[in-house]
XYZ file of N, CA and C in Angstrom:
750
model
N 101.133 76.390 48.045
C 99.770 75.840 48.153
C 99.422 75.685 49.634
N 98.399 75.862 49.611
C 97.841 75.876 51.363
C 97.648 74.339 51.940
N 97.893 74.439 53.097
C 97.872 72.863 53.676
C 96.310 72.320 54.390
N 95.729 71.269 54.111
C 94.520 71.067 54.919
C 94.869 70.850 56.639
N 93.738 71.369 57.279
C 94.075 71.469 58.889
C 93.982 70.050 59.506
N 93.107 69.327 58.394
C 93.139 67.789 59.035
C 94.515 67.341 58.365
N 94.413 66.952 57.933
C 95.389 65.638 57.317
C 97.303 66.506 56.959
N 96.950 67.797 57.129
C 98.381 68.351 56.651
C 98.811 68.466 55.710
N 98.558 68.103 54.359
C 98.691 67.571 53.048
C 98.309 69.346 52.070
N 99.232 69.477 51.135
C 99.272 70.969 50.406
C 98.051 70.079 49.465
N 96.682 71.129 49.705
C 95.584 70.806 48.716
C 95.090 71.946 48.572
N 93.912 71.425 47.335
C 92.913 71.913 47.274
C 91.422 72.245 47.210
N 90.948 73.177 47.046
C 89.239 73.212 47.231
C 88.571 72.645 46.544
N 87.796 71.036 47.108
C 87.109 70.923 45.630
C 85.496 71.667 45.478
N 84.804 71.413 44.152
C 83.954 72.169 43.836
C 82.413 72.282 45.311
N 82.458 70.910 46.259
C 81.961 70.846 47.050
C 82.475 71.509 48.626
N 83.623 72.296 48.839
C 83.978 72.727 49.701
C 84.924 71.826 50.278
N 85.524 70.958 49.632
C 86.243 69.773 50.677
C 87.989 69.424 50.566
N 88.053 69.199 51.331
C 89.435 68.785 50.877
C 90.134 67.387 49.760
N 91.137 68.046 48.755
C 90.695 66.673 47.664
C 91.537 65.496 48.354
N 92.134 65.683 49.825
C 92.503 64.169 50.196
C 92.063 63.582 50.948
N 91.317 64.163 52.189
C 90.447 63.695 53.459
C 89.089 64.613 53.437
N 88.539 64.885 52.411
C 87.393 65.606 52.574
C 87.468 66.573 53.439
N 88.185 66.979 54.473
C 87.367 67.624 55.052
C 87.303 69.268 54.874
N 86.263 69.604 55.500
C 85.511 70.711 54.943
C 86.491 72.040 54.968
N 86.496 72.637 53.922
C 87.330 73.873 54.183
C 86.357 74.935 53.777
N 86.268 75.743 54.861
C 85.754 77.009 54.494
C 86.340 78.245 53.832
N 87.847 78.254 53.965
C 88.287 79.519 53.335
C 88.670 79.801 52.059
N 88.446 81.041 51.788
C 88.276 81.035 50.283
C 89.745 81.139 49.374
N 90.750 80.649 50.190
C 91.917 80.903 50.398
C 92.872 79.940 49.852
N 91.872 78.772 49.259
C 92.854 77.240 48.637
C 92.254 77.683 47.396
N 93.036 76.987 46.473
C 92.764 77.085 45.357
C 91.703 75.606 44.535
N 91.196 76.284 43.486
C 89.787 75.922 43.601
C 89.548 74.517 42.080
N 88.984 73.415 42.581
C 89.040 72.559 41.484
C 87.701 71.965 40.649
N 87.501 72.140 39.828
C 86.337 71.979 39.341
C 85.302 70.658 39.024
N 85.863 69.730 40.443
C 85.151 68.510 40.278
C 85.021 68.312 42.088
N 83.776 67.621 42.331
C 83.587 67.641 43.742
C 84.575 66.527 44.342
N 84.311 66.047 45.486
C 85.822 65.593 46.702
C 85.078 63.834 45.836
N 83.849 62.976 45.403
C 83.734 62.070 45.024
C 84.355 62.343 43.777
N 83.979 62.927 42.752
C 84.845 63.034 41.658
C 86.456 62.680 42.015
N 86.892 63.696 42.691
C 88.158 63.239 42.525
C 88.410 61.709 42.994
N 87.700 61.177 44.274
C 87.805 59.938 44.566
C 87.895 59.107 43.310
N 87.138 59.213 42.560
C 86.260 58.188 41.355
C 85.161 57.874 41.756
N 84.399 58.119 42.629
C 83.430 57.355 43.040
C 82.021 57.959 41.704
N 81.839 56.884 41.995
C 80.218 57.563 40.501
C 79.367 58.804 41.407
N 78.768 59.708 40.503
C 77.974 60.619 40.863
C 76.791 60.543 40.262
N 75.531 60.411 40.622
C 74.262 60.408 39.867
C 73.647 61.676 39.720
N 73.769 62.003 38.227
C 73.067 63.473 38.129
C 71.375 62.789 37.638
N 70.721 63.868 38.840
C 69.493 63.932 38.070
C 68.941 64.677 36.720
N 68.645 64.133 35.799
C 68.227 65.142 34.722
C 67.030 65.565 34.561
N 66.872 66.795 34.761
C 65.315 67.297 34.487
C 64.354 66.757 33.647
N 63.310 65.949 34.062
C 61.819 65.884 33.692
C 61.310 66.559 32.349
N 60.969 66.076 30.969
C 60.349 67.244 29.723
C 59.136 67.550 30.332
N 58.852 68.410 30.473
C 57.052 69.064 30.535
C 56.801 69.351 29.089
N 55.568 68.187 29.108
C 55.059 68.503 27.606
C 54.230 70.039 28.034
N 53.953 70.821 26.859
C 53.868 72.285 26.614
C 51.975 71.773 26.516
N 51.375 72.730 27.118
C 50.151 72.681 26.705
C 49.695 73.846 26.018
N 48.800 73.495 24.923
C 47.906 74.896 24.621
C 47.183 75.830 25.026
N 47.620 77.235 25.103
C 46.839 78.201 26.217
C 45.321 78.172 25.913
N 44.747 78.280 26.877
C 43.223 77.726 27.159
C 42.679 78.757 25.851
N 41.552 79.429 25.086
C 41.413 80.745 24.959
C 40.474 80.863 25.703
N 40.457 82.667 26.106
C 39.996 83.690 27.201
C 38.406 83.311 26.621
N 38.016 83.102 27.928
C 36.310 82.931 28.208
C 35.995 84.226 28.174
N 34.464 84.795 27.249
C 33.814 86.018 27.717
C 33.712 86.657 28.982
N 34.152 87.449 29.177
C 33.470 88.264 30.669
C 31.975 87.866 31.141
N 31.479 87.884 32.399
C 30.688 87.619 32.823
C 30.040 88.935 32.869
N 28.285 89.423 32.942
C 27.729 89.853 33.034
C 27.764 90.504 33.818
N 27.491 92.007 34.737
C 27.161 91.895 36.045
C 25.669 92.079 36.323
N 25.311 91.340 37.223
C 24.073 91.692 37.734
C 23.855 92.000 38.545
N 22.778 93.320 38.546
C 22.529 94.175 39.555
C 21.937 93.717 40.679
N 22.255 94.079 41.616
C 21.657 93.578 42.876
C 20.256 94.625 43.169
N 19.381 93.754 43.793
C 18.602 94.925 44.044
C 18.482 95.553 44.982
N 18.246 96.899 44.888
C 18.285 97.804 45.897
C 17.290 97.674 47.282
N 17.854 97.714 48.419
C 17.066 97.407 49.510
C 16.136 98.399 49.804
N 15.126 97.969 50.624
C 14.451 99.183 50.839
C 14.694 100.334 51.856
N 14.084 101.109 51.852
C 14.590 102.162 53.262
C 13.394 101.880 54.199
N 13.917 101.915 55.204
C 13.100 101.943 56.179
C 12.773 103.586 56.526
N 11.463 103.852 57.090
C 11.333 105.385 57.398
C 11.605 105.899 58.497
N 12.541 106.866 58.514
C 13.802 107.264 59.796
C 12.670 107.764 60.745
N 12.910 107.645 62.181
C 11.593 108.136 63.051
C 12.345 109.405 63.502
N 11.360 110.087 64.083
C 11.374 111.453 63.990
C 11.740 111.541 65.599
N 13.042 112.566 64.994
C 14.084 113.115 66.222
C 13.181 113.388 67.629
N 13.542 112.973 68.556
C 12.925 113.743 69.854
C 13.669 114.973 70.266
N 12.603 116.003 70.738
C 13.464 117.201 71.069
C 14.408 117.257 72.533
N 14.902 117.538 71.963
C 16.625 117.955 73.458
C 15.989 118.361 74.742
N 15.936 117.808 75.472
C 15.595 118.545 76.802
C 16.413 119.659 77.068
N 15.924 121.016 77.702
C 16.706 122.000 78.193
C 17.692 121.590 79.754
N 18.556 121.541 79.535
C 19.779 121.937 80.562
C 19.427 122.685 81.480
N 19.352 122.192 83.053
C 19.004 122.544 84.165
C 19.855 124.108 84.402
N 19.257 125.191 84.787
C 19.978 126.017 85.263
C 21.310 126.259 85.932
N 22.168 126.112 85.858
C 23.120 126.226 86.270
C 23.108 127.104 88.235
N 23.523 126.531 88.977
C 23.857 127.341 90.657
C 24.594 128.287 90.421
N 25.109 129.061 91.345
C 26.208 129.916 91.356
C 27.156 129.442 91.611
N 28.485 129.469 91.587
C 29.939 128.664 92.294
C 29.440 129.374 93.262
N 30.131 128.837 94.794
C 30.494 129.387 95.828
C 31.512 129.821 95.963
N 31.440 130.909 96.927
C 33.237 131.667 96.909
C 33.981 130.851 97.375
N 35.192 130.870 97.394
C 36.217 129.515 97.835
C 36.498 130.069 99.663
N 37.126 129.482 100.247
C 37.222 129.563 101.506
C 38.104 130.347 101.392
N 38.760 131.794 102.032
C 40.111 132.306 102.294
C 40.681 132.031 103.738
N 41.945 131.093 103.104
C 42.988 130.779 104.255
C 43.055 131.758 105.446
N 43.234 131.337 106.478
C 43.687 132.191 107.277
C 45.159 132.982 107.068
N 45.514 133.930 107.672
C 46.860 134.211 107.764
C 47.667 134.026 108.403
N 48.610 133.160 107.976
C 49.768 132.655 109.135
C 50.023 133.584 109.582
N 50.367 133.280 111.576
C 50.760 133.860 112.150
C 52.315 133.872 112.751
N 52.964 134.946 112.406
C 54.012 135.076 112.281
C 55.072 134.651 113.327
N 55.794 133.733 114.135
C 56.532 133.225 115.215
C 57.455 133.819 115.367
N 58.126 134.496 116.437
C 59.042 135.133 117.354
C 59.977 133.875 117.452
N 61.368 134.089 116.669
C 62.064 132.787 116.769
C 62.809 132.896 118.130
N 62.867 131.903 118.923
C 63.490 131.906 120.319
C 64.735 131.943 120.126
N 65.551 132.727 121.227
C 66.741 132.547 121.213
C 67.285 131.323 121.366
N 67.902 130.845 120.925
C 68.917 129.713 121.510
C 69.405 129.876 122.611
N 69.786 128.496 123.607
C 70.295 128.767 125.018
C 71.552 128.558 124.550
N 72.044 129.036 125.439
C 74.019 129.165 124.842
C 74.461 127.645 125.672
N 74.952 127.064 125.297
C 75.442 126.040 126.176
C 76.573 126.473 127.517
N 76.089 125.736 128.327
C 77.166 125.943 129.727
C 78.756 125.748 129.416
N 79.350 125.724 129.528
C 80.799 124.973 129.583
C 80.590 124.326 130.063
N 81.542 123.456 129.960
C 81.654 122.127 130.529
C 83.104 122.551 131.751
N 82.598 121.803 132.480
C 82.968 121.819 134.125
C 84.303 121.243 133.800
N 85.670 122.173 134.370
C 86.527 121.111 134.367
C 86.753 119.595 134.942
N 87.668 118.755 135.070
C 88.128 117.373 135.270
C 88.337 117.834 137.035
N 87.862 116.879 137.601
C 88.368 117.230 139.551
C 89.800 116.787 139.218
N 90.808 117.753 140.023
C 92.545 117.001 140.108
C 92.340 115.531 140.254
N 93.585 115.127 140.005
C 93.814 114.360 140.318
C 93.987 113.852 141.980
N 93.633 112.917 142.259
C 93.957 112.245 143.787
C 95.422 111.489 143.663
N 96.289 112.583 144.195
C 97.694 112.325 144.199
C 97.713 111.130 145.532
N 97.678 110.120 145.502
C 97.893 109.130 147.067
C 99.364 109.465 147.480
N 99.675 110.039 148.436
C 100.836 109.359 149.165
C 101.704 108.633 149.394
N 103.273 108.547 148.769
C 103.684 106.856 148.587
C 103.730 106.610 149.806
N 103.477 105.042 149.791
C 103.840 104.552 151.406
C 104.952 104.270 151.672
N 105.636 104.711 152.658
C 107.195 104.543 153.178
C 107.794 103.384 152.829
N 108.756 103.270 152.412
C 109.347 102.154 152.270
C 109.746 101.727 153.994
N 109.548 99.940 153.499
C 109.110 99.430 154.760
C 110.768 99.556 155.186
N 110.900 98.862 156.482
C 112.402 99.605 156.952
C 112.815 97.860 157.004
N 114.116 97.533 156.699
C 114.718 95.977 156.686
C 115.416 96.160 158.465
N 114.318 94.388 158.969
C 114.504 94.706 160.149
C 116.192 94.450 160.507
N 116.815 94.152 159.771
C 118.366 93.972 159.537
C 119.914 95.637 159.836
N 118.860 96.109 159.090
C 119.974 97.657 159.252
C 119.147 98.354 159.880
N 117.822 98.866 160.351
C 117.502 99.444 161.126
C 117.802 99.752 162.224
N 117.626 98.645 163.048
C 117.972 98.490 164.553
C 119.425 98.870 164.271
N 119.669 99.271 165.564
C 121.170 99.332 166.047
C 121.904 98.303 166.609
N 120.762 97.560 167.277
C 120.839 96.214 168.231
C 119.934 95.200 167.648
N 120.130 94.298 167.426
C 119.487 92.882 166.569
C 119.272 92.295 167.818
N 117.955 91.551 167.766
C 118.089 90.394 168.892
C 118.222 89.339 168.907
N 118.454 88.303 169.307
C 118.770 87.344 169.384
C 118.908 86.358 167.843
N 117.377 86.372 168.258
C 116.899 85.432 166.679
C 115.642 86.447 166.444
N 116.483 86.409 164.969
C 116.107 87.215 164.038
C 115.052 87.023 163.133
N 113.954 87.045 162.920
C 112.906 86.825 161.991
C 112.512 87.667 160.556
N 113.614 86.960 159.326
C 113.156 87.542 158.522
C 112.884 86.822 157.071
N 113.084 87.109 155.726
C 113.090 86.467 154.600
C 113.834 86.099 154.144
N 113.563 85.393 152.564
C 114.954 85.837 151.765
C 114.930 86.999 151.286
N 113.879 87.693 151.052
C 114.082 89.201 150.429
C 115.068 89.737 151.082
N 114.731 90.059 152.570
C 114.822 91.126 153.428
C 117.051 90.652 153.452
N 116.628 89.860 153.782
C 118.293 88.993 153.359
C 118.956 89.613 152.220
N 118.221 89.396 150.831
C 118.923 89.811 149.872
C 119.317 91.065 150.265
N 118.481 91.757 150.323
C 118.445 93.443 149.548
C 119.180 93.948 151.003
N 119.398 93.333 152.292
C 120.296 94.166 153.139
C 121.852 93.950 153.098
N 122.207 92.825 151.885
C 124.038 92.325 151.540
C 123.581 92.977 150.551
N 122.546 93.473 149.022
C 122.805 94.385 148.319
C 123.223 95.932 148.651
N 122.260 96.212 149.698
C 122.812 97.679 149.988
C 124.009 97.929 150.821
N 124.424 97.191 151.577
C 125.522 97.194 152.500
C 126.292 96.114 152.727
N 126.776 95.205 152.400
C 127.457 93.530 152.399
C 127.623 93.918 153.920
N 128.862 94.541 153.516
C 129.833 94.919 155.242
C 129.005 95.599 156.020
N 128.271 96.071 156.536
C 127.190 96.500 157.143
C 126.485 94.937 157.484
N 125.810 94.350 156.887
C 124.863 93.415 156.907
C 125.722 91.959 157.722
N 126.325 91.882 157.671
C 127.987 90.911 158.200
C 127.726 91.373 159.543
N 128.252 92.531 159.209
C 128.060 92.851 161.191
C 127.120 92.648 161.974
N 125.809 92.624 161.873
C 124.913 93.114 162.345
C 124.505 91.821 162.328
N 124.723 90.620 161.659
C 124.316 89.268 161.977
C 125.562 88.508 162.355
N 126.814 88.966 162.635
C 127.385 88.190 163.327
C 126.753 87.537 164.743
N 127.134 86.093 164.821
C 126.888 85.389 165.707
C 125.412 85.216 166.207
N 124.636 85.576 165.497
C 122.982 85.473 165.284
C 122.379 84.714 164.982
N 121.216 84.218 165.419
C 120.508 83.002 164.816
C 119.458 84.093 164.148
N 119.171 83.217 163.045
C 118.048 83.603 162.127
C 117.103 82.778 161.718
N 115.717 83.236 161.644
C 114.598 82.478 161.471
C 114.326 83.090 160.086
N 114.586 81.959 159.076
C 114.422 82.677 157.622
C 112.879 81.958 156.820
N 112.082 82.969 156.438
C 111.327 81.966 155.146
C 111.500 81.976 153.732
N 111.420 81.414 153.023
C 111.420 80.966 152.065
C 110.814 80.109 151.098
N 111.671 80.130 149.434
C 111.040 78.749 148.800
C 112.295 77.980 148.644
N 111.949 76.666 148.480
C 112.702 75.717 148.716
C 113.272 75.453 147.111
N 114.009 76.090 146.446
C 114.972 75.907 144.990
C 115.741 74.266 145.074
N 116.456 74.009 145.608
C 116.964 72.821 145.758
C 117.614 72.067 146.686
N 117.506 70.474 146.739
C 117.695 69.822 148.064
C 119.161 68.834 147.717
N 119.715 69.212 148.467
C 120.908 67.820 148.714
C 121.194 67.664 149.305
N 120.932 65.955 149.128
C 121.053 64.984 150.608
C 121.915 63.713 149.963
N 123.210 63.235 150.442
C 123.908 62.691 150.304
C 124.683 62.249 151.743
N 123.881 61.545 152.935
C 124.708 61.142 154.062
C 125.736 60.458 154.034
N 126.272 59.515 153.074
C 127.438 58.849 153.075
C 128.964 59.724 152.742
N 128.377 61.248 152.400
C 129.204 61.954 151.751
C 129.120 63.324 152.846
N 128.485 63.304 154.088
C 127.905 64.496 155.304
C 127.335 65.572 154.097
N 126.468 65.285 152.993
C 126.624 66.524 152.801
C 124.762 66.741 152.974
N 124.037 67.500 153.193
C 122.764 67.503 153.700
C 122.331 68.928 153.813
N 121.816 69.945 152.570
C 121.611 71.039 153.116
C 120.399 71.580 151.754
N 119.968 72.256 151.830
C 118.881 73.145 150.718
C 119.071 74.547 150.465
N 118.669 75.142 149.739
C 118.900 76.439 148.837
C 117.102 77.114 148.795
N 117.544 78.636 150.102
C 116.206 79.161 149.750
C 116.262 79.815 149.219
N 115.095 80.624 148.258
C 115.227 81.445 147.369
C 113.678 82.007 147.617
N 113.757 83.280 146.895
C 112.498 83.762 146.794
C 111.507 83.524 145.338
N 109.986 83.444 145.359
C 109.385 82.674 144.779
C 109.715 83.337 142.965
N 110.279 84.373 142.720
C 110.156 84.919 141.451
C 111.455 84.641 141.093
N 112.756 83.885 142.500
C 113.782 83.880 142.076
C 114.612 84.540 141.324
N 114.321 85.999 141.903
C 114.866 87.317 141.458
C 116.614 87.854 142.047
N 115.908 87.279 143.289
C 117.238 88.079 144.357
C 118.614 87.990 144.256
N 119.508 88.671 143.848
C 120.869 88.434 144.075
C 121.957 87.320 144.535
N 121.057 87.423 146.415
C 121.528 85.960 147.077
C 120.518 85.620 147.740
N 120.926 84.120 147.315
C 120.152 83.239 148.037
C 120.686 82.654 149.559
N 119.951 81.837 149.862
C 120.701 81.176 151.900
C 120.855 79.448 151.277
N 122.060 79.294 152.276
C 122.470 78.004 152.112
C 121.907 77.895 153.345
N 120.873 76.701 153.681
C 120.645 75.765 154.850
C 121.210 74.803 155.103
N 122.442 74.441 156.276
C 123.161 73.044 156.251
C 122.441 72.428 157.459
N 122.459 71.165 157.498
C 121.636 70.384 158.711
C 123.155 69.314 159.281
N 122.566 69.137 160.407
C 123.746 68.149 160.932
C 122.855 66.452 160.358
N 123.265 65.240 160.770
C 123.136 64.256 160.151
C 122.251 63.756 161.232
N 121.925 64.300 162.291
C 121.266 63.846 163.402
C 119.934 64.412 162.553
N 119.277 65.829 162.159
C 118.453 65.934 161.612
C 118.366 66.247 159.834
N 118.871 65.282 159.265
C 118.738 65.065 157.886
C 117.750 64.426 157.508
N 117.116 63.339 158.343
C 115.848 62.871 158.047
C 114.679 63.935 157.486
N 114.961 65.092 158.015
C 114.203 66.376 158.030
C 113.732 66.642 156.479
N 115.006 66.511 155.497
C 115.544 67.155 154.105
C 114.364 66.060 153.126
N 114.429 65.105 153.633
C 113.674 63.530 152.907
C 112.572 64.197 152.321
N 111.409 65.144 153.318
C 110.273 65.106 153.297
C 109.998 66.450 152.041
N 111.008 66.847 151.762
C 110.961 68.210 151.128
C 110.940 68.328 149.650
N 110.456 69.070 149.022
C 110.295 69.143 147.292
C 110.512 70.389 147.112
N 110.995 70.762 145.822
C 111.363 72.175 145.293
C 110.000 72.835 145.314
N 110.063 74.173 145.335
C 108.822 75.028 145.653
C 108.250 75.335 146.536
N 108.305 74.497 147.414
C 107.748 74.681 149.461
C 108.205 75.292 149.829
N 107.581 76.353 150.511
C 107.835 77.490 151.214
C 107.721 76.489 152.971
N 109.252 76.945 153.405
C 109.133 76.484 154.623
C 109.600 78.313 155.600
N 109.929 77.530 156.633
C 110.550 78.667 157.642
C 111.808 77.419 158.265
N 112.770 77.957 158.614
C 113.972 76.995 159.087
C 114.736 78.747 159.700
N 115.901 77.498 161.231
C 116.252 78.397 162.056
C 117.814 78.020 161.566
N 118.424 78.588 162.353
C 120.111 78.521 162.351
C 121.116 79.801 162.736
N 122.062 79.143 162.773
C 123.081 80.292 162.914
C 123.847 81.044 161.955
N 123.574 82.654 161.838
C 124.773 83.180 160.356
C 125.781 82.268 160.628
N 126.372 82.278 159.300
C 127.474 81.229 159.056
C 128.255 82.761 158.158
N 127.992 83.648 157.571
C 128.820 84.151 156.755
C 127.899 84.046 155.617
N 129.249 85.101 154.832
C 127.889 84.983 153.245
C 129.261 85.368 152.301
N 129.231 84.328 151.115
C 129.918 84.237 149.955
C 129.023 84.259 148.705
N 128.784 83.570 147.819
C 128.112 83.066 146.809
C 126.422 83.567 147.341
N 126.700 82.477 148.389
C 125.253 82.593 149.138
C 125.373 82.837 150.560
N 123.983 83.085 151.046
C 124.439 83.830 152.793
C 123.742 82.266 153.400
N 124.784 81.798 154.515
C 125.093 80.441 154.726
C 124.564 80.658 156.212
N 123.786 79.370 156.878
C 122.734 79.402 157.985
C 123.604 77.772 158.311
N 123.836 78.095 159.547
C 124.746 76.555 160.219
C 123.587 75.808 161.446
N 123.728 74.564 161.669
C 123.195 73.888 162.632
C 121.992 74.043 162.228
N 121.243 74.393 161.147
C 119.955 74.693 160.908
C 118.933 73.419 161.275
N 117.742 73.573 161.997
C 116.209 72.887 161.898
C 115.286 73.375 161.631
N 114.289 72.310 160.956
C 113.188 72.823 160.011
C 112.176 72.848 160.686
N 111.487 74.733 161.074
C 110.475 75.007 161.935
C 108.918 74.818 161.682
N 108.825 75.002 160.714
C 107.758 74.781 159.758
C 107.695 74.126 158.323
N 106.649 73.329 157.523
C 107.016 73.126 156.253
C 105.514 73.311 156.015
C-alpha cells in the first residue's frame, strides 16, 4: 500500500482526493481508492442536499399564427435624367525622352611603380676609447706622492701584485675613497678606517692607520664619506695598508 507524503502512514484515497489519516490531498491516481470522503471516514456528519420537486406544469396550447400584414409599398420618386458625359480633352503628343549622352571612354593611367626604399645609412661604428693607463704601472718612475684611488689600487695588485709592490715601495700615497668602516679604540692604539670603492666591488681594499696624536681625526667620520687621506705604502696582504696616515680632505 502506498504511504501518504505528509504523515507517512500506508493509506488510502478517499472519495474526495484525501488522505484517510491527515487529509491531505493526494493527487495520484496511484493509492487505492475508498468510497467514502476523508469526513466520512472521520465520522464527522455530512449534509446532503436533496433536490427541490418541481411541480410539472401543463404545456401552454400553441396560439394561432399571426397574420402578416402587408406593408405598404413606398412610392418612387422620379429618377432625373442622366447628364451627358463631357468629351475628354484631346490628348498632346508624349515628348521624345532625352537621349543620354555617351560615356566617354577613359585611358586608364598607368600606375607609378613605387621607388625602393633607400637602404639604412651604416652604422656609426665610434671608436673605443683607450683604456685609461693606471698611473701605478705605467710610469717607470713613480713620484714621490702618488695620487690615486681605490680603483686604480685595486686593479694594479689584480693585474700584477709583484709588480705593484715594487713600484710603491717606500711611497707616499694620496688615496680617495669611501669610507666602509671606522675603528677607534685609543686605550687599545688601535685607530684606523677601511677605504673602499662606492659599489664595493674591488678585490682590495686600503687599510688607513693613524698615529694617536691624530686620532681625533677618525671621531668626525661616518661610513660612506668619500674622503682623500695621505700616507706611506705599508705593504699589501688582505688589504693594501697606508702607515702614518692624515686626513686631507673629508
Amino acid at each position: 500500500m502506498a504511504r501518504c507524503p505528509n504523515c507517512g502512514q500506508n493509506t488510502k484515497r478517499t472519495e474526495d482526493w484525501a488522505c484517510q489519516w491527515c487529509g491531505y490531498p493526494l493527487l495520484s491516481g496511484g493509492y487505492k481508492k475508498l468510497d467514502q470522503s476523508y469526513r466520512e471516514v472521520k465520522g464527522e456528519p455530512v449534509f446532503k442536499v436533496e433536490p427541490e420537486e418541481v411541480e410539472e406544469k401543463a404545456p401552454e396550447p400553441p396560439r394561432p399564427p399571426a397574420k402578416a400584414v402587408r406593408a405598404p409599398e413606398p412610392k418612387r420618386r422620379p429618377e432625373p435624367e442622366a447628364e451627358p458625359e463631357p468629351e475628354p480633352p484631346e490628348e498632346a503628343p508624349p515628348e521624345p525622352l532625352p537621349v543620354p549622352p555617351r560615356p566617354v571612354a577613359r585611358v586608364a593611367e598607368p600606375l607609378a611603380t613605387p621607388e625602393p626604399p633607400l637602404p639604412p645609412p651604416p652604422p656609426v661604428i665610434e671608436p673605443l676609447a683607450p683604456p685609461r693607463p693606471n698611473p701605478i704601472m705605467s710610469a717607470d718612475v713613480c713620484p714621490m706622492v702618488l695620487d690615486v684611488t681605490t680603483e686604480e689600487l685595486s686593479l694594479a695588485f689584480e693585474s700584477d701584485r709583484a709588480l705593484a709592490n715594487s713600484k710603491l715601495a717606500n711611497r707616499v700615497l694620496k688615496v680617495t675613497g669611501v669610507i666602509d668602516r671606522v675603528f677607534l679604540k685609543e686605550h687599545l692604539d688601535i685607530q684606523y678606517f677601511i677605504l673602499t670603492t662606492p659599489n664595493k666591488t674591488e678585490a682590495f681594499n686600503v687599510r688607513c692607520t693613524f698615529d694617536k696624536k691624530l686620532a681625533y681625526q677618525l671621531r668626525k667620520l661616518t661610513p660612506g664619506q668619500r674622503v682623500t687621506v695621505e700616507g706611506k705604502y705599508g705593504g699589501a696582504e688582505k688589504n693594501i695598508i697606508l702607515k702614518d696616515c692624515a686626513l686631507v680632505s673629508s
